[in-house]
PDB file of C-alpha atoms in Angstrom:
ATOM      1  CA  LEU A   1      12.733 -16.733  -8.555  1.00  0.00           C
ATOM      2  CA  ILE A   2      10.333 -17.948  -5.880  1.00  0.00           C
ATOM      3  CA  VAL A   3      11.648 -18.685  -2.406  1.00  0.00           C
ATOM      4  CA  LYS A   4       9.530 -20.557   0.157  1.00  0.00           C
ATOM      5  CA  ASP A   5      12.120 -21.734   2.664  1.00  0.00           C
ATOM      6  CA  PRO A   6      12.130 -19.402   5.727  1.00  0.00           C
ATOM      7  CA  ARG A   7      15.943 -19.310   5.781  1.00  0.00           C
ATOM      8  CA  GLY A   8      16.008 -18.262   2.119  1.00  0.00           C
ATOM      9  CA  VAL A   9      13.408 -15.554   2.700  1.00  0.00           C
ATOM     10  CA  LYS A  10      15.433 -14.240   5.658  1.00  0.00           C
ATOM     11  CA  HIS A  11      18.581 -14.252   3.507  1.00  0.00           C
ATOM     12  CA  PHE A  12      16.978 -12.210   0.703  1.00  0.00           C
ATOM     13  CA  LEU A  13      14.966  -9.809   2.852  1.00  0.00           C
ATOM     14  CA  LYS A  14      17.266  -9.271   5.814  1.00  0.00           C
ATOM     15  CA  ASP A  15      20.760 -10.758   5.814  1.00  0.00           C
ATOM     16  CA  ALA A  16      21.810  -9.935   2.227  1.00  0.00           C
ATOM     17  CA  PHE A  17      19.130  -7.450   1.134  1.00  0.00           C
ATOM     18  CA  ASP A  18      21.587  -5.020  -0.506  1.00  0.00           C
ATOM     19  CA  LYS A  19      23.057  -7.755  -2.715  1.00  0.00           C
ATOM     20  CA  TYR A  20      19.768  -8.282  -4.569  1.00  0.00           C
ATOM     21  CA  SER A  21      17.333  -6.022  -6.335  1.00  0.00           C
ATOM     22  CA  LYS A  22      14.426  -6.013  -8.711  1.00  0.00           C
ATOM     23  CA  SER A  23      14.957  -6.529 -12.419  1.00  0.00           C
ATOM     24  CA  ASP A  24      15.021  -3.672 -14.886  1.00  0.00           C
ATOM     25  CA  PRO A  25      11.422  -3.257 -16.120  1.00  0.00           C
ATOM     26  CA  LYS A  26      12.744  -2.836 -19.672  1.00  0.00           C
ATOM     27  CA  ARG A  27      14.106  -6.397 -19.588  1.00  0.00           C
ATOM     28  CA  ASP A  28      11.576  -8.154 -17.348  1.00  0.00           C
ATOM     29  CA  LEU A  29       7.943  -8.256 -18.512  1.00  0.00           C
ATOM     30  CA  PRO A  30       6.354  -9.129 -15.112  1.00  0.00           C
ATOM     31  CA  ILE A  31       8.313  -6.297 -13.443  1.00  0.00           C
ATOM     32  CA  TYR A  32       7.252  -3.970 -16.269  1.00  0.00           C
ATOM     33  CA  TYR A  33       3.574  -4.736 -15.616  1.00  0.00           C
ATOM     34  CA  LEU A  34       4.058  -4.474 -11.863  1.00  0.00           C
ATOM     35  CA  ASN A  35       5.442  -0.966 -12.456  1.00  0.00           C
ATOM     36  CA  GLU A  36       2.490  -0.136 -14.702  1.00  0.00           C
ATOM     37  CA  PHE A  37       0.053  -1.366 -12.049  1.00  0.00           C
ATOM     38  CA  LEU A  38       1.690   0.039  -8.886  1.00  0.00           C
ATOM     39  CA  GLY A  39       3.637   2.989 -10.265  1.00  0.00           C
ATOM     40  CA  SER A  40       6.977   4.091  -8.911  1.00  0.00           C
ATOM     41  CA  GLY A  41       7.105   3.220  -5.232  1.00  0.00           C
ATOM     42  CA  ILE A  42       8.583   1.017  -2.561  1.00  0.00           C
ATOM     43  CA  PHE A  43       7.429  -2.213  -4.236  1.00  0.00           C
ATOM     44  CA  THR A  44       8.857  -1.340  -7.644  1.00  0.00           C
ATOM     45  CA  THR A  45      11.886   0.877  -6.990  1.00  0.00           C
ATOM     46  CA  ILE A  46      15.227  -0.760  -7.742  1.00  0.00           C
ATOM     47  CA  HIS A  47      17.419  -0.895  -4.634  1.00  0.00           C
ATOM     48  CA  GLY A  48      20.745  -2.318  -3.520  1.00  0.00           C
ATOM     49  CA  ALA A  49      23.297  -3.545  -6.063  1.00  0.00           C
ATOM     50  CA  GLY A  50      21.186  -2.661  -9.102  1.00  0.00           C
ATOM     51  CA  SER A  51      20.224   0.838  -8.043  1.00  0.00           C
ATOM     52  CA  ALA A  52      21.572   3.875  -9.892  1.00  0.00           C
ATOM     53  CA  ASP A  53      21.296   6.040  -6.755  1.00  0.00           C
ATOM     54  CA  GLY A  54      22.713   3.479  -4.350  1.00  0.00           C
ATOM     55  CA  GLY A  55      19.290   2.743  -2.895  1.00  0.00           C
ATOM     56  CA  LYS A  56      18.605   6.276  -1.612  1.00  0.00           C
ATOM     57  CA  THR A  57      15.136   6.512  -3.197  1.00  0.00           C
ATOM     58  CA  TRP A  58      14.080   3.124  -1.860  1.00  0.00           C
ATOM     59  CA  SER A  59      15.505   3.909   1.605  1.00  0.00           C
ATOM     60  CA  ALA A  60      13.523   7.153   1.798  1.00  0.00           C
ATOM     61  CA  GLN A  61      10.341   5.315   0.818  1.00  0.00           C
ATOM     62  CA  ARG A  62      11.101   2.582   3.370  1.00  0.00           C
ATOM     63  CA  LYS A  63      11.571   5.121   6.182  1.00  0.00           C
ATOM     64  CA  THR A  64       8.246   6.755   5.342  1.00  0.00           C
ATOM     65  CA  ALA A  65       6.447   3.404   5.260  1.00  0.00           C
ATOM     66  CA  ALA A  66       8.115   2.244   8.487  1.00  0.00           C
ATOM     67  CA  ALA A  67       6.820   5.308  10.315  1.00  0.00           C
ATOM     68  CA  ILE A  68       3.276   4.657   9.110  1.00  0.00           C
ATOM     69  CA  PHE A  69       3.227   0.869   9.486  1.00  0.00           C
ATOM     70  CA  SER A  70       4.694   0.600  12.967  1.00  0.00           C
ATOM     71  CA  ARG A  71       3.466  -2.043  15.414  1.00  0.00           C
ATOM     72  CA  ALA A  72       2.087   0.669  17.688  1.00  0.00           C
ATOM     73  CA  ASN A  73       0.155   2.235  14.798  1.00  0.00           C
ATOM     74  CA  PHE A  74      -1.312  -1.140  13.827  1.00  0.00           C
ATOM     75  CA  ASN A  75      -2.217  -1.969  17.417  1.00  0.00           C
ATOM     76  CA  SER A  76      -4.008   1.287  18.117  1.00  0.00           C
ATOM     77  CA  GLN A  77      -4.841   3.839  15.458  1.00  0.00           C
ATOM     78  CA  MET A  78      -5.362   1.579  12.444  1.00  0.00           C
ATOM     79  CA  ARG A  79      -7.722  -0.739  14.291  1.00  0.00           C
ATOM     80  CA  GLU A  80      -9.810   2.168  15.560  1.00  0.00           C
ATOM     81  CA  VAL A  81      -9.917   3.896  12.173  1.00  0.00           C
ATOM     82  CA  PHE A  82     -10.837   0.746  10.233  1.00  0.00           C
ATOM     83  CA  LEU A  83     -13.578  -0.135  12.725  1.00  0.00           C
ATOM     84  CA  ALA A  84     -15.048   3.382  12.643  1.00  0.00           C
ATOM     85  CA  LYS A  85     -14.957   3.518   8.837  1.00  0.00           C
ATOM     86  CA  ALA A  86     -16.473   0.004   8.585  1.00  0.00           C
ATOM     87  CA  LYS A  87     -19.337   1.010  10.903  1.00  0.00           C
ATOM     88  CA  ARG A  88     -19.948   4.080   8.752  1.00  0.00           C
ATOM     89  CA  LEU A  89     -20.024   1.942   5.594  1.00  0.00           C
ATOM     90  CA  CYS A  90     -22.346  -0.664   7.157  1.00  0.00           C
ATOM     91  CA  GLY A  91     -24.707   2.117   8.211  1.00  0.00           C
ATOM     92  CA  LEU A  92     -25.062   3.223   4.594  1.00  0.00           C
ATOM     93  CA  LEU A  93     -25.861  -0.193   3.159  1.00  0.00           C
ATOM     94  CA  SER A  94     -29.508  -1.218   2.770  1.00  0.00           C
ATOM     95  CA  GLU A  95     -30.559  -4.847   2.993  1.00  0.00           C
ATOM     96  CA  GLY A  96     -31.965  -6.172  -0.276  1.00  0.00           C
ATOM     97  CA  ARG A  97     -30.815  -3.155  -2.298  1.00  0.00           C
ATOM     98  CA  ALA A  98     -28.198  -3.460  -5.057  1.00  0.00           C
ATOM     99  CA  THR A  99     -25.103  -1.343  -4.513  1.00  0.00           C
ATOM    100  CA  ASP A 100     -21.704  -0.779  -6.134  1.00  0.00           C
ATOM    101  CA  MET A 101     -19.432  -2.403  -3.549  1.00  0.00           C
ATOM    102  CA  GLN A 102     -16.287  -1.594  -5.536  1.00  0.00           C
ATOM    103  CA  LEU A 103     -17.047   2.108  -5.183  1.00  0.00           C
ATOM    104  CA  HIS A 104     -17.767   1.665  -1.465  1.00  0.00           C
ATOM    105  CA  PHE A 105     -14.529  -0.273  -0.897  1.00  0.00           C
ATOM    106  CA  PHE A 106     -12.532   2.387  -2.761  1.00  0.00           C
ATOM    107  CA  SER A 107     -14.150   5.112  -0.651  1.00  0.00           C
ATOM    108  CA  PHE A 108     -13.606   3.122   2.567  1.00  0.00           C
ATOM    109  CA  THR A 109      -9.921   2.755   1.679  1.00  0.00           C
ATOM    110  CA  MET A 110      -9.496   6.447   0.834  1.00  0.00           C
ATOM    111  CA  ASP A 111     -11.283   7.557   4.030  1.00  0.00           C
ATOM    112  CA  SER A 112      -9.099   5.229   6.114  1.00  0.00           C
ATOM    113  CA  ILE A 113      -5.857   6.329   4.432  1.00  0.00           C
ATOM    114  CA  MET A 114      -6.720  10.006   4.840  1.00  0.00           C
ATOM    115  CA  LYS A 115      -7.153   9.518   8.596  1.00  0.00           C
ATOM    116  CA  ILE A 116      -4.207   7.171   9.182  1.00  0.00           C
ATOM    117  CA  PHE A 117      -1.623   8.807   6.908  1.00  0.00           C
ATOM    118  CA  PHE A 118      -2.643  12.460   7.057  1.00  0.00           C
ATOM    119  CA  GLY A 119      -4.805  12.794  10.182  1.00  0.00           C
ATOM    120  CA  LYS A 120      -7.653  14.212   8.062  1.00  0.00           C
ATOM    121  CA  ASP A 121     -11.281  13.163   8.434  1.00  0.00           C
ATOM    122  CA  SER A 122     -12.967  12.255   5.185  1.00  0.00           C
ATOM    123  CA  ASP A 123     -16.410  10.837   4.392  1.00  0.00           C
ATOM    124  CA  GLN A 124     -16.080   9.826   0.771  1.00  0.00           C
ATOM    125  CA  VAL A 125     -18.017   6.649   1.613  1.00  0.00           C
ATOM    126  CA  GLY A 126     -20.938   8.913   2.567  1.00  0.00           C
ATOM    127  CA  GLY A 127     -20.719  10.847  -0.708  1.00  0.00           C
ATOM    128  CA  GLU A 128     -18.455  13.704   0.407  1.00  0.00           C
ATOM    129  CA  ASP A 129     -15.986  14.899  -2.246  1.00  0.00           C
ATOM    130  CA  ASN A 130     -12.354  14.014  -1.624  1.00  0.00           C
ATOM    131  CA  SER A 131      -9.828  15.665  -3.936  1.00  0.00           C
ATOM    132  CA  TYR A 132      -7.248  12.961  -3.168  1.00  0.00           C
ATOM    133  CA  GLY A 133      -9.690  10.186  -4.037  1.00  0.00           C
ATOM    134  CA  THR A 134     -10.765  11.951  -7.207  1.00  0.00           C
ATOM    135  CA  ALA A 135      -7.147  12.487  -8.299  1.00  0.00           C
ATOM    136  CA  PHE A 136      -6.267   8.865  -7.545  1.00  0.00           C
ATOM    137  CA  ASP A 137      -9.271   7.482  -9.422  1.00  0.00           C
ATOM    138  CA  ASN A 138      -8.563   9.481 -12.628  1.00  0.00           C
TER     139      ASN A 138
END
């Protein structure tokens, strides 16, 4: 089901959110692959009417995400962190030299997440080991 009308989106995501849920991955191939790709988290956890736990798992994940992705956090900390990490990355790149940008983008993301989510400085983009990044990438 794809909904484009703003009133329909509001209905599904706000007004009647608990009446709808995600499909069971065992019966829905796209949902199965979404679970395989993203793992068990806020985007894949069954909530509302179809949830075995009454939506408690999803609600806990939503509260955690809401605390991190607040307007105030976006307006201040995230902007500052992303700019600082981007400057660090740009400083490491050499003009005319081939580089693995996928590795740099992964490291940039991990460094940013470590600072925003956990308040920990990390310089994986500069070659520093990061146990979280290593665990995630394996």
